Tab-separated table of C-alpha atoms and ligand atoms in Angstrom:
chain	number	residue	atom	x	y	z
A	17	MET	CA	0.000	0.000	0.000
A	18	PRO	CA	1.394	3.450	-0.918
A	19	GLU	CA	1.509	6.043	1.883
A	20	ALA	CA	-1.725	8.037	2.065
A	21	VAL	CA	-3.300	10.637	4.326
A	22	GLY	CA	-6.949	11.495	5.003
A	23	GLU	CA	-8.465	14.253	7.142
A	24	ALA	CA	-11.875	15.219	8.441
A	25	PRO	CA	-13.317	17.856	10.773
A	26	GLY	CA	-15.202	17.432	14.011
A	27	LYS	CA	-18.730	18.690	14.467
A	28	VAL	CA	-21.037	20.293	16.939
A	29	ILE	CA	-24.822	19.879	17.032
A	30	LEU	CA	-26.521	23.274	16.921
A	31	ALA	CA	-29.967	21.808	17.637
A	32	GLY	CA	-31.755	18.470	17.668
A	33	GLU	CA	-29.528	15.890	19.386
A	34	HIS	CA	-31.459	12.917	20.763
A	35	ALA	CA	-34.596	13.848	18.768
A	36	VAL	CA	-32.610	12.914	15.632
A	37	VAL	CA	-32.479	9.343	16.932
A	38	TYR	CA	-36.319	9.254	16.631
A	39	GLY	CA	-36.505	10.519	13.041
A	40	HIS	CA	-36.558	14.284	13.629
A	41	ARG	CA	-34.070	16.556	11.924
A	42	ALA	CA	-30.916	17.916	13.556
A	43	ILE	CA	-28.611	20.747	12.561
A	44	ALA	CA	-24.903	19.997	12.750
A	45	LEU	CA	-21.951	22.257	11.997
A	46	ALA	CA	-18.433	21.186	11.063
A	47	VAL	CA	-15.795	22.718	13.358
A	48	ASP	CA	-12.263	23.452	12.318
A	49	ARG	CA	-10.628	20.905	14.600
A	50	ARG	CA	-9.531	17.875	12.710
A	51	THR	CA	-8.423	14.274	12.782
A	52	ARG	CA	-5.732	13.033	10.403
A	53	VAL	CA	-5.043	9.401	9.501
A	54	ARG	CA	-1.804	8.351	7.835
A	55	LEU	CA	-1.452	4.898	6.253
A	56	ARG	CA	1.724	3.061	5.318
A	57	SER	CA	2.525	-0.479	4.390
A	58	ARG	CA	4.018	-2.693	7.058
A	59	PRO	CA	4.782	-6.396	7.195
A	60	GLY	CA	2.422	-8.766	9.005
A	61	PRO	CA	-1.039	-8.036	10.421
A	62	SER	CA	-2.485	-4.533	10.039
A	63	GLY	CA	-2.350	-2.425	13.190
A	64	ILE	CA	-1.992	0.968	14.801
A	65	ASP	CA	1.542	2.436	14.731
A	66	HIS	CA	0.620	5.526	16.683
A	67	SER	CA	-2.661	6.897	18.020
A	68	ALA	CA	-3.708	10.063	19.808
A	69	ILE	CA	-6.961	8.281	20.702
A	70	ALA	CA	-6.955	5.773	23.556
A	71	ASP	CA	-10.264	3.947	23.335
A	72	PRO	CA	-10.885	0.181	23.561
A	73	ARG	CA	-13.387	0.410	20.693
A	74	LEU	CA	-10.772	1.895	18.368
A	75	TRP	CA	-9.274	-1.229	16.828
A	76	PRO	CA	-12.554	-3.205	16.413
A	77	ALA	CA	-14.038	-0.115	14.726
A	78	LEU	CA	-11.133	0.510	12.353
A	79	ALA	CA	-10.759	-3.188	11.565
A	80	THR	CA	-14.178	-3.083	9.842
A	81	LEU	CA	-12.488	-1.165	6.997
A	82	LEU	CA	-8.866	-2.274	6.998
A	83	PRO	CA	-7.361	-5.286	5.244
A	84	ALA	CA	-6.218	-7.928	7.766
A	85	GLU	CA	-2.600	-7.673	6.623
A	86	GLY	CA	-0.106	-5.092	5.588
A	87	VAL	CA	-1.370	-1.684	6.777
A	88	GLY	CA	0.055	0.484	9.554
A	89	LEU	CA	-1.967	3.436	10.738
A	90	SER	CA	-1.100	6.659	12.575
A	91	ILE	CA	-3.816	8.878	14.010
A	92	GLU	CA	-3.437	12.521	15.025
A	93	SER	CA	-6.441	14.334	16.416
A	94	GLU	CA	-7.287	17.784	17.713
A	95	LEU	CA	-10.639	16.460	18.952
A	96	PRO	CA	-11.150	15.274	22.536
A	97	VAL	CA	-12.915	11.888	22.783
A	98	GLY	CA	-16.471	11.599	24.129
A	99	CYS	CA	-17.141	15.327	24.294
A	100	GLY	CA	-19.789	15.707	21.586
A	101	LEU	CA	-17.311	16.945	19.004
A	102	GLY	CA	-17.574	13.909	16.760
A	103	SER	CA	-14.069	12.524	17.241
A	104	SER	CA	-15.014	8.976	16.161
A	105	ALA	CA	-16.875	10.262	13.099
A	106	ALA	CA	-13.930	12.449	12.049
A	107	LEU	CA	-11.667	9.440	12.466
A	108	SER	CA	-13.951	7.221	10.341
A	109	VAL	CA	-14.164	9.735	7.512
A	110	ALA	CA	-10.430	10.482	7.626
A	111	LEU	CA	-9.650	6.755	7.376
A	112	ILE	CA	-12.014	6.194	4.433
A	113	ARG	CA	-10.442	9.176	2.633
A	114	ALA	CA	-6.939	7.829	3.284
A	115	LEU	CA	-7.857	4.318	2.056
A	116	ALA	CA	-9.338	5.751	-1.152
A	117	ARG	CA	-6.226	7.884	-1.721
A	118	ALA	CA	-4.043	4.812	-1.259
A	119	GLU	CA	-5.963	3.428	-4.255
A	120	GLY	CA	-5.270	6.646	-6.181
A	121	ARG	CA	-8.783	8.123	-5.952
A	122	GLU	CA	-10.903	10.467	-3.825
A	123	ALA	CA	-13.770	8.964	-1.777
A	124	GLU	CA	-17.227	10.198	-2.821
A	125	LEU	CA	-19.795	11.400	-0.274
A	126	GLU	CA	-21.889	8.245	-0.711
A	127	GLU	CA	-18.928	6.013	0.128
A	128	LEU	CA	-17.997	8.158	3.145
A	129	VAL	CA	-21.549	7.975	4.483
A	130	GLU	CA	-22.018	4.236	3.905
A	131	LYS	CA	-18.649	3.076	5.254
A	132	GLY	CA	-18.636	5.734	7.980
A	133	PHE	CA	-21.822	4.209	9.342
A	134	ARG	CA	-20.108	0.816	9.687
A	135	VAL	CA	-17.383	2.305	11.869
A	136	GLU	CA	-19.756	4.522	13.862
A	137	ARG	CA	-21.942	1.493	14.692
A	138	VAL	CA	-18.988	-0.164	16.397
A	139	PHE	CA	-18.354	2.972	18.450
A	140	HIS	CA	-21.945	3.898	19.268
A	141	GLY	CA	-24.289	0.923	18.735
A	142	ASN	CA	-27.144	2.460	16.773
A	143	PRO	CA	-26.176	6.056	15.945
A	144	SER	CA	-28.363	8.364	13.856
A	145	GLY	CA	-25.496	9.002	11.430
A	146	VAL	CA	-25.463	12.779	11.865
A	147	ASP	CA	-21.847	12.919	13.090
A	148	HIS	CA	-20.106	11.204	10.215
A	149	THR	CA	-22.405	12.825	7.631
A	150	VAL	CA	-21.347	16.321	8.681
A	151	ALA	CA	-17.707	15.202	9.006
A	152	ALA	CA	-17.950	14.081	5.363
A	153	MET	CA	-19.820	17.166	4.050
A	154	GLY	CA	-18.349	19.982	6.147
A	155	GLY	CA	-20.279	23.269	6.630
A	156	ALA	CA	-23.793	23.360	8.091
A	157	VAL	CA	-26.054	20.346	7.515
A	158	LEU	CA	-29.706	19.539	8.164
A	159	TYR	CA	-29.844	15.825	8.804
A	160	ARG	CA	-32.636	13.292	9.096
A	161	ARG	CA	-31.946	9.595	9.467
A	162	GLY	CA	-32.568	7.713	6.207
A	163	GLU	CA	-32.774	10.850	4.033
A	164	ALA	CA	-30.226	12.607	1.868
A	165	PRO	CA	-28.625	15.334	4.022
A	166	VAL	CA	-29.421	18.942	3.114
A	167	ARG	CA	-26.842	21.719	3.171
A	168	LEU	CA	-28.076	24.667	5.231
A	169	ARG	CA	-27.357	28.124	3.779
A	170	LEU	CA	-26.806	30.633	6.570
A	171	GLY	CA	-28.351	34.088	6.144
A	172	ARG	CA	-25.528	35.481	8.260
A	173	PRO	CA	-22.430	34.018	9.892
A	174	LEU	CA	-22.846	32.132	13.154
A	175	ARG	CA	-20.322	33.006	15.812
A	176	LEU	CA	-20.054	30.369	18.518
A	177	VAL	CA	-17.964	29.599	21.551
A	178	ILE	CA	-17.553	25.928	22.417
A	179	ALA	CA	-16.581	25.078	25.989
A	180	ASN	CA	-15.379	21.607	26.910
A	181	THR	CA	-16.334	20.699	30.484
A	182	GLY	CA	-13.534	18.112	30.451
A	183	THR	CA	-15.825	15.310	31.587
A	184	PRO	CA	-16.673	12.923	28.755
A	185	GLY	CA	-20.189	11.561	28.309
A	186	ASN	CA	-21.100	8.135	26.957
A	187	THR	CA	-23.329	8.532	23.891
A	188	ALA	CA	-24.713	4.968	23.863
A	189	GLU	CA	-25.612	5.202	27.579
A	190	MET	CA	-27.251	8.606	27.224
A	191	VAL	CA	-29.315	7.482	24.206
A	192	ALA	CA	-30.360	4.285	26.042
A	193	GLY	CA	-31.379	6.313	29.116
A	194	VAL	CA	-33.650	8.585	27.076
A	195	ARG	CA	-35.208	5.554	25.386
A	196	ALA	CA	-35.869	3.858	28.737
A	197	ARG	CA	-37.493	6.981	30.204
A	198	GLY	CA	-39.637	7.833	27.158
A	199	HIS	CA	-40.006	11.637	27.037
A	200	ALA	CA	-42.139	11.568	23.861
A	201	ALA	CA	-43.494	15.115	24.332
A	202	GLU	CA	-40.052	16.674	24.853
A	203	ILE	CA	-38.586	14.768	21.895
A	204	ALA	CA	-41.404	16.061	19.662
A	205	ALA	CA	-40.823	19.596	20.999
A	206	ILE	CA	-37.106	19.374	20.163
A	207	GLY	CA	-38.018	18.178	16.647
A	208	ALA	CA	-40.318	21.178	16.134
A	209	LEU	CA	-37.736	23.564	17.560
A	210	VAL	CA	-35.102	22.390	15.064
A	211	GLU	CA	-37.378	23.430	12.197
A	212	GLU	CA	-37.653	26.913	13.762
A	213	VAL	CA	-33.882	27.132	14.181
A	214	ALA	CA	-33.372	26.068	10.537
A	215	ARG	CA	-35.750	28.756	9.259
A	216	ALA	CA	-34.169	31.382	11.499
A	217	VAL	CA	-30.543	30.678	10.534
A	218	GLU	CA	-31.438	30.661	6.840
A	219	ALA	CA	-33.165	34.018	7.260
A	220	GLY	CA	-30.280	35.386	9.352
A	221	GLY	CA	-32.672	35.853	12.278
A	222	PRO	CA	-32.079	35.495	16.036
A	223	ILE	CA	-31.747	32.007	17.551
A	224	GLY	CA	-30.526	32.704	21.109
A	225	ALA	CA	-33.910	32.035	22.727
A	226	LEU	CA	-34.331	28.846	20.656
A	227	LEU	CA	-30.953	27.534	21.836
A	228	ARG	CA	-31.891	28.255	25.459
A	229	GLU	CA	-35.164	26.375	24.924
A	230	ASN	CA	-33.267	23.453	23.349
A	231	HIS	CA	-31.080	23.262	26.463
A	232	ARG	CA	-34.138	23.366	28.722
A	233	LEU	CA	-35.663	20.439	26.800
A	234	LEU	CA	-32.396	18.473	26.953
A	235	ARG	CA	-32.384	19.018	30.700
A	236	ALA	CA	-35.991	17.793	30.823
A	237	ILE	CA	-35.036	14.516	29.118
A	238	GLY	CA	-32.328	13.990	31.721
A	239	VAL	CA	-29.137	14.385	29.674
A	240	SER	CA	-27.784	17.586	31.211
A	241	THR	CA	-25.693	17.743	34.373
A	242	PRO	CA	-25.296	20.441	37.042
A	243	ARG	CA	-21.908	21.276	35.502
A	244	LEU	CA	-23.306	21.635	31.969
A	245	ASP	CA	-26.113	23.844	33.362
A	246	ALA	CA	-23.600	25.987	35.281
A	247	VAL	CA	-21.323	26.465	32.268
A	248	ALA	CA	-24.268	27.372	30.012
A	249	ALA	CA	-25.554	29.874	32.609
A	250	ALA	CA	-22.100	31.443	33.031
A	251	MET	CA	-21.684	31.851	29.279
A	252	GLU	CA	-25.091	33.530	29.038
A	253	ALA	CA	-24.251	35.795	31.988
A	254	ALA	CA	-21.072	36.811	30.105
A	255	GLY	CA	-23.098	37.954	27.094
A	256	ALA	CA	-23.982	34.876	25.024
A	257	ALA	CA	-27.421	35.177	23.414
A	258	GLY	CA	-28.090	31.523	24.224
A	259	ALA	CA	-26.162	28.437	25.301
A	260	LYS	CA	-26.919	24.725	25.261
A	261	LEU	CA	-25.198	21.432	25.817
A	262	ALA	CA	-24.208	19.932	22.467
A	263	GLY	CA	-24.030	16.210	21.723
A	264	ALA	CA	-25.290	13.346	23.811
A	265	GLY	CA	-24.825	15.075	27.199
A	266	GLY	CA	-23.825	13.588	30.550
A	267	GLY	CA	-20.654	15.637	30.047
A	268	GLY	CA	-18.956	16.992	26.962
A	269	VAL	CA	-19.371	20.473	25.522
A	270	VAL	CA	-21.587	23.528	25.770
A	271	LEU	CA	-22.049	25.760	22.760
A	272	ALA	CA	-22.937	29.420	23.046
A	273	LEU	CA	-24.043	31.885	20.403
A	274	VAL	CA	-22.055	35.102	20.778
A	275	GLU	CA	-21.444	38.531	19.291
A	276	GLU	CA	-18.100	38.839	21.015
A	277	ALA	CA	-16.230	35.639	21.849
A	278	ALA	CA	-13.613	36.869	24.364
A	279	PRO	CA	-15.777	37.483	27.485
A	280	VAL	CA	-17.728	34.260	26.942
A	281	MET	CA	-14.502	32.264	26.522
A	282	ALA	CA	-13.164	33.849	29.706
A	283	ALA	CA	-16.324	32.897	31.629
A	284	ALA	CA	-15.990	29.279	30.479
A	285	ALA	CA	-12.274	29.226	31.285
A	286	ALA	CA	-13.019	30.552	34.789
A	287	LEU	CA	-15.070	27.364	35.320
A	288	GLY	CA	-12.153	25.203	34.179
A	289	CYS	CA	-13.333	24.619	30.599
A	290	GLU	CA	-11.124	24.671	27.525
A	291	ALA	CA	-12.986	27.057	25.212
A	292	PHE	CA	-12.551	27.901	21.558
A	293	ALA	CA	-14.342	30.116	19.076
A	294	VAL	CA	-15.925	28.873	15.854
A	295	GLU	CA	-17.256	30.999	13.022
A	296	VAL	CA	-19.532	29.355	10.477
A	297	PRO	CA	-19.579	31.579	7.390
A	298	GLU	CA	-22.647	32.947	5.652
A	299	GLY	CA	-23.954	31.097	2.592
B	3	LIG	O1	-21.951	11.424	20.023
B	3	LIG	P1	-22.376	12.823	20.324
B	3	LIG	O2	-22.146	13.204	21.725
B	3	LIG	O3	-21.852	13.763	19.341
B	3	LIG	O4	-23.981	12.877	20.192
B	3	LIG	C1	-24.661	12.318	19.135
B	3	LIG	C2	-26.036	12.857	19.048
B	3	LIG	C3	-27.149	11.953	19.519
B	3	LIG	O5	-28.321	12.473	18.906
B	3	LIG	C4	-27.303	12.016	21.033
B	3	LIG	C5	-26.959	10.503	19.116
B	3	LIG	C6	-27.088	10.231	17.633
B	3	LIG	O6	-26.794	9.085	17.248
B	3	LIG	O7	-27.508	11.106	16.865
């Protein structure tokens, strides 16, 4: 196998996590933090030469796509694991891109989505597919399980601050907990809210109150934590128009919609979070 490299971005869910598992739409945004996979040939069984990701599911997941023999793999990632930033999805898409390049071609979206699902199932059981779809497409994406994803055109740029609480959450556990508890009314409300957020971002209208409502509903279905609530509140107190947990919850990240990133980043940092700014361009 010739040496080959593939890359993919992480993601953050602007609105609709958990409801997307039940067939509602979600809005996901690619973030400019990436995972890179490098392949080289090596004698004997395929395996990992070097990995920034320590996760017991890693090898079983990657082995779904790799030949049994002859491939060595190095993984570099700027994405923390289990924080709602789509690290496993970025890894899947980066690997599929690298494998295609090793064959002298570029992977098409369809291939990324189909094979990405295989890897994501090993990591997450029965995921909706939103993470690896946005990792493959980049930009802003409206996603519904089983349908072709739709690119969302923003009426004006979205300026966000993402704060990592440093405590990972377990996606499969959080999804199973929601299923066990039910929460049909809240799930339907999240689904309806996503449609409002989609219309508003396309029109360049305000979404702060909608993000706050999304967080309230996520708290109602039992996936927030006191720490996530405290970080969201602190970011709003520092000037964010709205903040919500993003991803499966139980830990992970909070996203906040901001005009000015610096004070909101400082408020998150004061609570011990690593915070970074993301700007999703218009159009
Ligand atoms: O894996 P995370 O934390 O990015 O969250 C995924 C979003 C969920 O809706 C909770 C699960 C899914 O499969 O869509």
